[in-house]
Each structure stands twice: as structure tokens, then as C-alpha cells.
PDB file of C-alpha atoms in Angstrom:
ATOM      1  CA  UNK B   1      23.891  -9.589 140.203  1.00 91.00           C
ATOM      2  CA  UNK B   2      22.317 -11.707 142.901  1.00 94.00           C
ATOM      3  CA  UNK B   3      19.421 -14.160 142.489  1.00 96.00           C
ATOM      4  CA  UNK B   4      17.763 -12.156 145.249  1.00 93.00           C
ATOM      5  CA  UNK B   5      17.843  -9.057 143.011  1.00 92.00           C
ATOM      6  CA  UNK B   6      15.564 -10.739 140.469  1.00 93.00           C
ATOM      7  CA  UNK B   7      11.797 -10.837 141.026  1.00 91.00           C
ATOM      8  CA  UNK B   8      10.087 -14.234 141.104  1.00 90.00           C
ATOM      9  CA  UNK B   9      11.544 -17.153 139.124  1.00 91.00           C
ATOM     10  CA  UNK B  10      11.962 -19.203 142.305  1.00 92.00           C
ATOM     11  CA  UNK B  11      11.764 -22.561 140.549  1.00 94.00           C
ATOM     12  CA  UNK B  12      14.389 -21.565 137.963  1.00 95.00           C
ATOM     13  CA  UNK B  13      16.682 -20.195 140.657  1.00 95.00           C
ATOM     14  CA  UNK B  14      16.387 -23.409 142.642  1.00 95.00           C
ATOM     15  CA  UNK B  15      17.266 -25.546 139.611  1.00 95.00           C
ATOM     16  CA  UNK B  16      20.327 -23.403 138.852  1.00 96.00           C
ATOM     17  CA  UNK B  17      21.535 -23.464 142.457  1.00 96.00           C
ATOM     18  CA  UNK B  18      21.042 -27.230 142.737  1.00 95.00           C
ATOM     19  CA  UNK B  19      23.063 -27.816 139.564  1.00 94.00           C
ATOM     20  CA  UNK B  20      26.035 -26.117 141.212  1.00 94.00           C
ATOM     21  CA  UNK B  21      25.545 -27.827 144.573  1.00 93.00           C
ATOM     22  CA  UNK B  22      25.475 -31.252 142.900  1.00 92.00           C
ATOM     23  CA  UNK B  23      28.394 -30.385 140.614  1.00 91.00           C
ATOM     24  CA  UNK B  24      26.200 -31.016 137.557  1.00 92.00           C
ATOM     25  CA  UNK B  25      26.906 -27.764 135.726  1.00 94.00           C
ATOM     26  CA  UNK B  26      26.023 -28.186 132.058  1.00 94.00           C
ATOM     27  CA  UNK B  27      28.699 -26.817 129.745  1.00 94.00           C
ATOM     28  CA  UNK B  28      26.048 -25.026 127.648  1.00 95.00           C
ATOM     29  CA  UNK B  29      22.718 -23.620 128.789  1.00 97.00           C
ATOM     30  CA  UNK B  30      20.031 -21.718 126.925  1.00 97.00           C
ATOM     31  CA  UNK B  31      18.160 -19.064 128.914  1.00 97.00           C
ATOM     32  CA  UNK B  32      15.026 -18.580 126.833  1.00 95.00           C
ATOM     33  CA  UNK B  33      12.587 -15.809 127.611  1.00 94.00           C
ATOM     34  CA  UNK B  34      10.709 -12.970 125.935  1.00 92.00           C
ATOM     35  CA  UNK B  35      12.374  -9.601 125.413  1.00 92.00           C
ATOM     36  CA  UNK B  36      12.177  -7.715 128.696  1.00 91.00           C
ATOM     37  CA  UNK B  37      12.214 -10.928 130.729  1.00 93.00           C
ATOM     38  CA  UNK B  38      14.739 -11.852 133.405  1.00 94.00           C
ATOM     39  CA  UNK B  39      16.702 -14.166 131.061  1.00 96.00           C
ATOM     40  CA  UNK B  40      19.876 -12.046 130.965  1.00 96.00           C
ATOM     41  CA  UNK B  41      19.590 -11.137 134.645  1.00 96.00           C
ATOM     42  CA  UNK B  42      19.356 -14.826 135.591  1.00 97.00           C
ATOM     43  CA  UNK B  43      22.342 -15.704 133.399  1.00 97.00           C
ATOM     44  CA  UNK B  44      24.381 -12.983 135.115  1.00 97.00           C
ATOM     45  CA  UNK B  45      23.270 -14.093 138.587  1.00 97.00           C
ATOM     46  CA  UNK B  46      24.144 -17.700 137.711  1.00 97.00           C
ATOM     47  CA  UNK B  47      27.549 -16.652 136.385  1.00 97.00           C
ATOM     48  CA  UNK B  48      28.203 -14.770 139.616  1.00 97.00           C
ATOM     49  CA  UNK B  49      27.117 -17.745 141.717  1.00 97.00           C
ATOM     50  CA  UNK B  50      29.290 -20.178 139.734  1.00 95.00           C
ATOM     51  CA  UNK B  51      32.501 -18.254 140.389  1.00 95.00           C
ATOM     52  CA  UNK B  52      31.719 -16.883 143.860  1.00 96.00           C
ATOM     53  CA  UNK B  53      34.844 -17.452 145.955  1.00 94.00           C
ATOM     54  CA  UNK B  54      32.940 -17.517 149.244  1.00 93.00           C
ATOM     55  CA  UNK B  55      30.244 -19.962 148.129  1.00 92.00           C
ATOM     56  CA  UNK B  56      29.532 -22.711 150.637  1.00 90.00           C
ATOM     57  CA  UNK B  57      27.862 -26.071 149.878  1.00 88.00           C
ATOM     58  CA  UNK B  58      24.664 -24.746 151.487  1.00 89.00           C
ATOM     59  CA  UNK B  59      24.688 -21.337 149.782  1.00 92.00           C
ATOM     60  CA  UNK B  60      21.705 -20.389 147.643  1.00 93.00           C
ATOM     61  CA  UNK B  61      23.174 -17.138 146.305  1.00 96.00           C
ATOM     62  CA  UNK B  62      26.513 -15.471 145.629  1.00 96.00           C
ATOM     63  CA  UNK B  63      28.057 -13.504 148.487  1.00 95.00           C
ATOM     64  CA  UNK B  64      28.429 -10.173 146.685  1.00 93.00           C
ATOM     65  CA  UNK B  65      31.588  -9.330 148.623  1.00 95.00           C
ATOM     66  CA  UNK B  66      34.409 -11.525 147.319  1.00 96.00           C
ATOM     67  CA  UNK B  67      36.689 -10.205 144.544  1.00 96.00           C
ATOM     68  CA  UNK B  68      35.004 -12.404 141.938  1.00 96.00           C
ATOM     69  CA  UNK B  69      31.495 -11.185 142.786  1.00 96.00           C
ATOM     70  CA  UNK B  70      32.583  -7.564 142.828  1.00 96.00           C
ATOM     71  CA  UNK B  71      34.284  -7.863 139.438  1.00 96.00           C
ATOM     72  CA  UNK B  72      31.346  -9.658 137.846  1.00 96.00           C
ATOM     73  CA  UNK B  73      28.945  -7.103 139.312  1.00 95.00           C
ATOM     74  CA  UNK B  74      30.934  -4.432 137.449  1.00 96.00           C
ATOM     75  CA  UNK B  75      31.216  -6.696 134.363  1.00 96.00           C
ATOM     76  CA  UNK B  76      35.017  -6.455 134.438  1.00 95.00           C
ATOM     77  CA  UNK B  77      35.947 -10.003 135.457  1.00 96.00           C
ATOM     78  CA  UNK B  78      38.607 -11.377 133.057  1.00 94.00           C
ATOM     79  CA  UNK B  79      36.820 -14.754 132.914  1.00 94.00           C
ATOM     80  CA  UNK B  80      33.410 -13.270 132.058  1.00 95.00           C
ATOM     81  CA  UNK B  81      33.077 -12.748 128.321  1.00 94.00           C
ATOM     82  CA  UNK B  82      30.241 -11.496 126.141  1.00 95.00           C
ATOM     83  CA  UNK B  83      29.322 -12.084 122.514  1.00 95.00           C
ATOM     84  CA  UNK B  84      26.732  -9.542 121.322  1.00 94.00           C
ATOM     85  CA  UNK B  85      24.949  -8.393 118.184  1.00 95.00           C
ATOM     86  CA  UNK B  86      26.687  -5.213 117.028  1.00 95.00           C
ATOM     87  CA  UNK B  87      27.019  -3.103 113.892  1.00 93.00           C
ATOM     88  CA  UNK B  88      29.183  -0.307 112.555  1.00 90.00           C
ATOM     89  CA  UNK B  89      28.702   3.066 114.237  1.00 91.00           C
ATOM     90  CA  UNK B  90      30.413   6.451 114.190  1.00 90.00           C
ATOM     91  CA  UNK B  91      32.626   5.303 117.056  1.00 89.00           C
ATOM     92  CA  UNK B  92      33.340   1.930 115.400  1.00 89.00           C
ATOM     93  CA  UNK B  93      33.055   2.520 111.640  1.00 87.00           C
ATOM     94  CA  UNK B  94      34.402  -0.894 110.593  1.00 87.00           C
ATOM     95  CA  UNK B  95      35.292  -4.354 111.882  1.00 86.00           C
ATOM     96  CA  UNK B  96      32.512  -4.212 114.467  1.00 90.00           C
ATOM     97  CA  UNK B  97      32.902  -7.005 117.026  1.00 92.00           C
ATOM     98  CA  UNK B  98      31.718  -7.367 120.598  1.00 92.00           C
ATOM     99  CA  UNK B  99      35.013  -6.493 122.267  1.00 91.00           C
ATOM    100  CA  UNK B 100      34.951  -3.011 120.736  1.00 92.00           C
ATOM    101  CA  UNK B 101      31.674  -2.262 122.508  1.00 94.00           C
ATOM    102  CA  UNK B 102      32.684  -3.523 125.958  1.00 93.00           C
ATOM    103  CA  UNK B 103      32.319  -0.124 127.626  1.00 95.00           C
ATOM    104  CA  UNK B 104      28.925   0.541 126.066  1.00 95.00           C
ATOM    105  CA  UNK B 105      27.718  -2.934 127.041  1.00 96.00           C
ATOM    106  CA  UNK B 106      28.763  -2.450 130.662  1.00 96.00           C
ATOM    107  CA  UNK B 107      26.858   0.819 130.970  1.00 96.00           C
ATOM    108  CA  UNK B 108      23.854  -0.672 129.144  1.00 96.00           C
ATOM    109  CA  UNK B 109      23.523  -3.744 131.367  1.00 96.00           C
ATOM    110  CA  UNK B 110      24.312  -1.913 134.593  1.00 95.00           C
ATOM    111  CA  UNK B 111      21.529   0.528 133.748  1.00 92.00           C
ATOM    112  CA  UNK B 112      19.102  -2.380 133.373  1.00 92.00           C
ATOM    113  CA  UNK B 113      19.504  -6.045 132.324  1.00 94.00           C
ATOM    114  CA  UNK B 114      15.863  -6.095 131.184  1.00 93.00           C
ATOM    115  CA  UNK B 115      16.339  -4.101 127.973  1.00 92.00           C
ATOM    116  CA  UNK B 116      16.065  -5.418 124.424  1.00 92.00           C
ATOM    117  CA  UNK B 117      17.786  -5.272 121.057  1.00 93.00           C
ATOM    118  CA  UNK B 118      16.324  -1.929 119.969  1.00 91.00           C
ATOM    119  CA  UNK B 119      17.432  -0.374 123.247  1.00 91.00           C
ATOM    120  CA  UNK B 120      20.946  -1.730 122.656  1.00 94.00           C
ATOM    121  CA  UNK B 121      21.086  -0.420 119.084  1.00 93.00           C
ATOM    122  CA  UNK B 122      20.023   3.025 120.271  1.00 91.00           C
ATOM    123  CA  UNK B 123      22.550   2.877 123.104  1.00 93.00           C
ATOM    124  CA  UNK B 124      25.479   2.363 120.740  1.00 93.00           C
ATOM    125  CA  UNK B 125      24.208   4.918 118.215  1.00 92.00           C
ATOM    126  CA  UNK B 126      23.425   2.418 115.470  1.00 89.00           C
ATOM    127  CA  UNK B 127      20.675   4.618 114.001  1.00 77.00           C
ATOM    128  CA  UNK B 128      18.373   2.314 112.020  1.00 82.00           C
ATOM    129  CA  UNK B 129      20.915  -0.440 111.410  1.00 86.00           C
ATOM    130  CA  UNK B 130      20.313  -4.037 112.396  1.00 88.00           C
ATOM    131  CA  UNK B 131      22.750  -5.703 114.755  1.00 91.00           C
ATOM    132  CA  UNK B 132      24.206  -9.170 114.211  1.00 93.00           C
ATOM    133  CA  UNK B 133      26.902 -11.506 115.485  1.00 94.00           C
ATOM    134  CA  UNK B 134      29.257 -11.529 112.505  1.00 91.00           C
ATOM    135  CA  UNK B 135      31.418 -14.281 111.069  1.00 89.00           C
ATOM    136  CA  UNK B 136      34.472 -12.315 112.267  1.00 89.00           C
ATOM    137  CA  UNK B 137      33.167 -12.845 115.791  1.00 91.00           C
ATOM    138  CA  UNK B 138      33.624 -16.593 115.384  1.00 86.00           C
ATOM    139  CA  UNK B 139      37.402 -16.155 115.060  1.00 85.00           C
ATOM    140  CA  UNK B 140      37.481 -14.055 118.226  1.00 85.00           C
ATOM    141  CA  UNK B 141      35.386 -16.643 120.028  1.00 87.00           C
ATOM    142  CA  UNK B 142      37.756 -19.465 119.088  1.00 86.00           C
ATOM    143  CA  UNK B 143      40.731 -17.438 120.345  1.00 84.00           C
ATOM    144  CA  UNK B 144      38.851 -16.589 123.511  1.00 84.00           C
ATOM    145  CA  UNK B 145      38.035 -20.146 124.548  1.00 84.00           C
ATOM    146  CA  UNK B 146      41.519 -21.410 123.666  1.00 84.00           C
ATOM    147  CA  UNK B 147      42.799 -19.615 126.776  1.00 81.00           C
ATOM    148  CA  UNK B 148      42.497 -21.070 130.264  1.00 82.00           C
ATOM    149  CA  UNK B 149      40.564 -19.252 132.963  1.00 83.00           C
ATOM    150  CA  UNK B 150      42.664 -16.444 134.408  1.00 88.00           C
ATOM    151  CA  UNK B 151      41.553 -16.551 138.026  1.00 90.00           C
ATOM    152  CA  UNK B 152      38.139 -18.194 138.373  1.00 89.00           C
ATOM    153  CA  UNK B 153      36.951 -21.797 138.446  1.00 90.00           C
ATOM    154  CA  UNK B 154      35.005 -21.354 135.203  1.00 93.00           C
ATOM    155  CA  UNK B 155      35.557 -19.326 132.065  1.00 93.00           C
ATOM    156  CA  UNK B 156      32.105 -17.940 131.239  1.00 95.00           C
ATOM    157  CA  UNK B 157      30.891 -16.967 127.782  1.00 94.00           C
ATOM    158  CA  UNK B 158      27.504 -15.247 127.625  1.00 96.00           C
ATOM    159  CA  UNK B 159      26.089 -15.060 124.098  1.00 96.00           C
ATOM    160  CA  UNK B 160      23.279 -12.518 124.065  1.00 97.00           C
ATOM    161  CA  UNK B 161      20.681 -13.064 121.297  1.00 97.00           C
ATOM    162  CA  UNK B 162      22.407 -16.005 119.556  1.00 95.00           C
ATOM    163  CA  UNK B 163      19.535 -16.092 117.054  1.00 96.00           C
ATOM    164  CA  UNK B 164      21.275 -13.154 115.364  1.00 95.00           C
ATOM    165  CA  UNK B 165      24.453 -15.126 114.621  1.00 94.00           C
ATOM    166  CA  UNK B 166      25.859 -15.210 111.092  1.00 92.00           C
ATOM    167  CA  UNK B 167      25.879 -18.844 109.837  1.00 92.00           C
ATOM    168  CA  UNK B 168      29.683 -18.956 110.201  1.00 90.00           C
ATOM    169  CA  UNK B 169      29.411 -17.817 113.818  1.00 91.00           C
ATOM    170  CA  UNK B 170      26.617 -20.304 114.480  1.00 93.00           C
ATOM    171  CA  UNK B 171      28.742 -23.138 113.074  1.00 92.00           C
ATOM    172  CA  UNK B 172      31.695 -22.068 115.234  1.00 90.00           C
ATOM    173  CA  UNK B 173      29.474 -22.105 118.328  1.00 92.00           C
ATOM    174  CA  UNK B 174      28.085 -25.499 117.324  1.00 93.00           C
ATOM    175  CA  UNK B 175      31.597 -26.938 117.055  1.00 91.00           C
ATOM    176  CA  UNK B 176      32.455 -25.591 120.508  1.00 91.00           C
ATOM    177  CA  UNK B 177      29.293 -27.114 121.967  1.00 92.00           C
ATOM    178  CA  UNK B 178      30.143 -30.457 120.386  1.00 90.00           C
ATOM    179  CA  UNK B 179      33.707 -30.376 121.741  1.00 89.00           C
ATOM    180  CA  UNK B 180      33.513 -28.026 124.751  1.00 87.00           C
ATOM    181  CA  UNK B 181      36.769 -26.624 126.133  1.00 89.00           C
ATOM    182  CA  UNK B 182      37.488 -27.659 129.735  1.00 89.00           C
ATOM    183  CA  UNK B 183      36.129 -25.500 132.572  1.00 90.00           C
ATOM    184  CA  UNK B 184      34.188 -23.319 130.118  1.00 93.00           C
ATOM    185  CA  UNK B 185      30.456 -22.636 130.454  1.00 95.00           C
ATOM    186  CA  UNK B 186      28.407 -21.147 127.626  1.00 96.00           C
ATOM    187  CA  UNK B 187      25.263 -19.257 128.626  1.00 97.00           C
ATOM    188  CA  UNK B 188      23.083 -18.426 125.624  1.00 97.00           C
ATOM    189  CA  UNK B 189      20.379 -15.829 126.258  1.00 97.00           C
ATOM    190  CA  UNK B 190      17.709 -15.914 123.570  1.00 96.00           C
ATOM    191  CA  UNK B 191      14.446 -14.070 122.920  1.00 94.00           C
ATOM    192  CA  UNK B 192      13.647 -16.213 119.851  1.00 94.00           C
ATOM    193  CA  UNK B 193      15.137 -19.699 120.380  1.00 94.00           C
ATOM    194  CA  UNK B 194      13.033 -21.084 117.514  1.00 95.00           C
ATOM    195  CA  UNK B 195      15.374 -19.211 115.156  1.00 95.00           C
ATOM    196  CA  UNK B 196      18.456 -21.080 116.390  1.00 95.00           C
ATOM    197  CA  UNK B 197      19.939 -24.048 114.559  1.00 93.00           C
ATOM    198  CA  UNK B 198      18.194 -27.214 115.815  1.00 95.00           C
ATOM    199  CA  UNK B 199      21.639 -28.758 116.271  1.00 95.00           C
ATOM    200  CA  UNK B 200      22.551 -25.961 118.702  1.00 95.00           C
ATOM    201  CA  UNK B 201      19.291 -26.294 120.620  1.00 95.00           C
ATOM    202  CA  UNK B 202      19.852 -30.041 120.950  1.00 94.00           C
ATOM    203  CA  UNK B 203      23.220 -29.468 122.634  1.00 94.00           C
ATOM    204  CA  UNK B 204      22.184 -26.995 125.311  1.00 96.00           C
ATOM    205  CA  UNK B 205      20.313 -27.393 128.559  1.00 96.00           C
ATOM    206  CA  UNK B 206      17.158 -25.256 128.432  1.00 96.00           C
ATOM    207  CA  UNK B 207      16.362 -22.739 131.159  1.00 97.00           C
ATOM    208  CA  UNK B 208      12.842 -21.448 130.560  1.00 96.00           C
ATOM    209  CA  UNK B 209      12.217 -17.962 131.930  1.00 95.00           C
ATOM    210  CA  UNK B 210       8.496 -17.292 132.268  1.00 92.00           C
ATOM    211  CA  UNK B 211       6.590 -14.041 132.608  1.00 90.00           C
ATOM    212  CA  UNK B 212       6.032 -12.973 136.209  1.00 90.00           C
ATOM    213  CA  UNK B 213       2.758 -13.284 138.030  1.00 90.00           C
ATOM    214  CA  UNK B 214       1.052  -9.952 138.603  1.00 90.00           C
ATOM    215  CA  UNK B 215       1.602 -10.145 142.361  1.00 91.00           C
ATOM    216  CA  UNK B 216       5.322 -10.897 141.928  1.00 91.00           C
ATOM    217  CA  UNK B 217       5.906  -7.950 139.627  1.00 92.00           C
ATOM    218  CA  UNK B 218       3.767  -5.659 141.784  1.00 92.00           C
ATOM    219  CA  UNK B 219       5.744  -6.542 144.914  1.00 92.00           C
ATOM    220  CA  UNK B 220       9.082  -6.047 143.137  1.00 90.00           C
ATOM    221  CA  UNK B 221       8.084  -2.633 141.762  1.00 91.00           C
ATOM    222  CA  UNK B 222       6.826  -1.588 145.179  1.00 91.00           C
ATOM    223  CA  UNK B 223       9.787  -2.851 147.201  1.00 90.00           C
ATOM    224  CA  UNK B 224      12.751  -2.160 144.897  1.00 88.00           C
ATOM    225  CA  UNK B 225      11.559   0.639 142.606  1.00 87.00           C
ATOM    226  CA  UNK B 226       9.581   2.379 145.386  1.00 89.00           C
ATOM    227  CA  UNK B 227       6.417   2.612 143.309  1.00 89.00           C
ATOM    228  CA  UNK B 228       3.200   3.074 145.326  1.00 90.00           C
ATOM    229  CA  UNK B 229       1.123  -0.110 145.619  1.00 90.00           C
ATOM    230  CA  UNK B 230      -1.748   1.006 143.370  1.00 89.00           C
ATOM    231  CA  UNK B 231       0.551   2.323 140.665  1.00 89.00           C
ATOM    232  CA  UNK B 232       2.748  -0.784 140.870  1.00 89.00           C
ATOM    233  CA  UNK B 233      -0.286  -3.002 140.287  1.00 90.00           C
ATOM    234  CA  UNK B 234      -1.351  -0.879 137.307  1.00 89.00           C
ATOM    235  CA  UNK B 235       2.132  -1.211 135.816  1.00 89.00           C
ATOM    236  CA  UNK B 236       2.143  -4.968 136.400  1.00 89.00           C
ATOM    237  CA  UNK B 237      -1.228  -5.313 134.691  1.00 88.00           C
ATOM    238  CA  UNK B 238      -0.201  -3.274 131.655  1.00 87.00           C
ATOM    239  CA  UNK B 239       3.154  -5.045 131.325  1.00 88.00           C
ATOM    240  CA  UNK B 240       1.582  -8.514 131.640  1.00 87.00           C
ATOM    241  CA  UNK B 241       4.427  -9.817 133.782  1.00 85.00           C
ATOM    242  CA  UNK B 242       7.225  -8.362 131.643  1.00 89.00           C
ATOM    243  CA  UNK B 243       9.819  -6.600 133.808  1.00 92.00           C
ATOM    244  CA  UNK B 244      11.339  -4.620 130.938  1.00 90.00           C
ATOM    245  CA  UNK B 245       7.958  -3.337 129.794  1.00 89.00           C
ATOM    246  CA  UNK B 246       7.054  -2.308 133.346  1.00 88.00           C
ATOM    247  CA  UNK B 247      10.318  -0.385 133.764  1.00 88.00           C
ATOM    248  CA  UNK B 248       9.881   1.246 130.341  1.00 86.00           C
ATOM    249  CA  UNK B 249       6.379   2.340 131.324  1.00 83.00           C
ATOM    250  CA  UNK B 250       7.671   3.705 134.601  1.00 79.00           C
ATOM    251  CA  UNK B 251      10.419   5.604 132.804  1.00 72.00           C
ATOM    252  CA  UNK B 252       8.035   6.971 130.181  1.00 62.00           C
ATOM    253  CA  UNK B 253       5.829   8.281 132.955  1.00 52.00           C
ATOM    254  CA  UNK B 254       8.836   9.951 134.561  1.00 53.00           C
ATOM    255  CA  UNK B 255       8.460   7.715 137.590  1.00 48.00           C
ATOM    256  CA  UNK B 256       5.641   9.955 138.779  1.00 45.00           C
ATOM    257  CA  UNK B 257       3.162   8.432 141.172  1.00 43.00           C
ATOM    258  CA  UNK B 258       0.604  11.105 140.118  1.00 45.00           C
ATOM    259  CA  UNK B 259       0.585  10.092 136.447  1.00 46.00           C
ATOM    260  CA  UNK B 260      -2.854   8.849 135.378  1.00 52.00           C
ATOM    261  CA  UNK B 261      -3.364   5.254 134.309  1.00 57.00           C
ATOM    262  CA  UNK B 262      -4.454   6.395 130.837  1.00 62.00           C
ATOM    263  CA  UNK B 263      -1.404   8.610 130.330  1.00 64.00           C
ATOM    264  CA  UNK B 264       0.844   5.816 131.549  1.00 66.00           C
ATOM    265  CA  UNK B 265      -0.705   3.351 129.086  1.00 72.00           C
ATOM    266  CA  UNK B 266      -0.376   5.817 126.186  1.00 73.00           C
ATOM    267  CA  UNK B 267       3.258   6.496 127.037  1.00 73.00           C
ATOM    268  CA  UNK B 268       4.057   2.804 127.201  1.00 75.00           C
ATOM    269  CA  UNK B 269       2.321   2.046 123.886  1.00 81.00           C
ATOM    270  CA  UNK B 270       4.247   4.856 122.196  1.00 77.00           C
TER     271      UNK B 270
END
């Protein structure tokens, strides 16, 4: 994932790039944005930039060609780790932890990093169950960060939707933020940061991910999703700057440029 792949967010991108250039990388950062925002995409682009092997002091994006970038793009880098809300499924009937859903997570994110919790639950076949980050996950997390980075400068831990952490997991994360392991960067991606422990929020550097301007989202839909200008603007208006909502609307309409505005709105609302 490149910063250039993400629509808008120029100010946020600049702040993230400058933190690396100045060697002021915070050990814990909270990417906070609404569901369907670019919060996860920005965290992934930042992770890629941090460990890019071809990064120069003047670079403003990862190269996309070095071994590190290629592995992170495929979500298979040994120093890129994910903690996710999961639940028992037919494939994983018990002891559900993030590592057991690694394959499903890769396909989910590579399909689109702008999806939300319900999309993830449907993707793993959770039926109507609610996902969470269990207390068992805290033990795995402690083992994970006890190891040194295998091949990259930083060991990266992305915690997606930390507001869904069991209290034991939240306390384990808090302890790690208070006494961070060396060369380890925690990237928390939250849709509801107000539900996090205040002590966690106080120990992370906030990265606020705003909704896109209508023109930004219109241009991105037109240039990258190949949506005609008029239809792209309609989608941007309906989605109110939310990338995930715009893509969901486009998918519900079958990507058809001939779909009426009313039908598109009905499909999105449903």
C-alpha cells in the first residue's frame, strides 16, 4: 500500500512522512476515523514506508519494489503483525485468535482496506456473532513482541478496532505502551476511540483521519475506479466523503454507469 494509492489526506500523509524523515517515530499511534475511512489504509501505507528498504531521506512514499514493500503489500512480511476482533466459526470452532484467521484477513484487506466490522464478520462466516479481541490474544501479543524483528528495521503491530478488546487484552496493551519493546511500533486503528481506556489514549499519538471532500472522492472514483464523472460525483455526494460507503454503493449497483441515481441510493441504503 502506497500513500499515493489513498485519496486525499495530504496533511496526514505529510505528518507521517515527516515523522520518519526526522526520526521521530512514535512507538504507538492511534489512527482514528469513521468506519469506511482511510484509517486502515493509511496505517498500512505508513507501515510500508517505515520498513521500505529503498527509502531515501527525501522520499515521500515507499518504493513498492524492494522485498520489504512487496511482502507488506501481500501482508506476508514476518515483521508485520495483526491483532483483530475474531470469534468462533465453523473453520475455527474454538480458541479463536487472530493468527488463525491470517489467510482470511489477507484476502479481506487485499480486496479493500475500507471495509468494516460487519464485512469482516461476514467474510469469516461468523453468522450473527460479535467479534472481539479476547484475553487469550493478550498472551499471544506478549509472546509476539518478545521476539526481535526478523528482517526489518521495525517490528509492526497493527491492532484493528482496539475498542473491542477484552479488559485483559486492553491491560496487556496498556502495559506494552507503558514499557514499549525496542524497535516495535504499535498502530491502533479505531472507529470508536471514545470506547478505549483513557490510559491507552493518553499513551498514543493521535492520527485523525477525516472524511474526504466531495471533489477528492469524485476524482479518486473517476481516476482509479474508472467511474464516469457524473456518476462518481453522485456516489461522492451519497457517501458524504466515506470511501467505504462509496465503494459499497458502487458494488451494490454492479458498477454500472447506467444505474439511476435513485436505484443507486436505494441499493446503498439497503
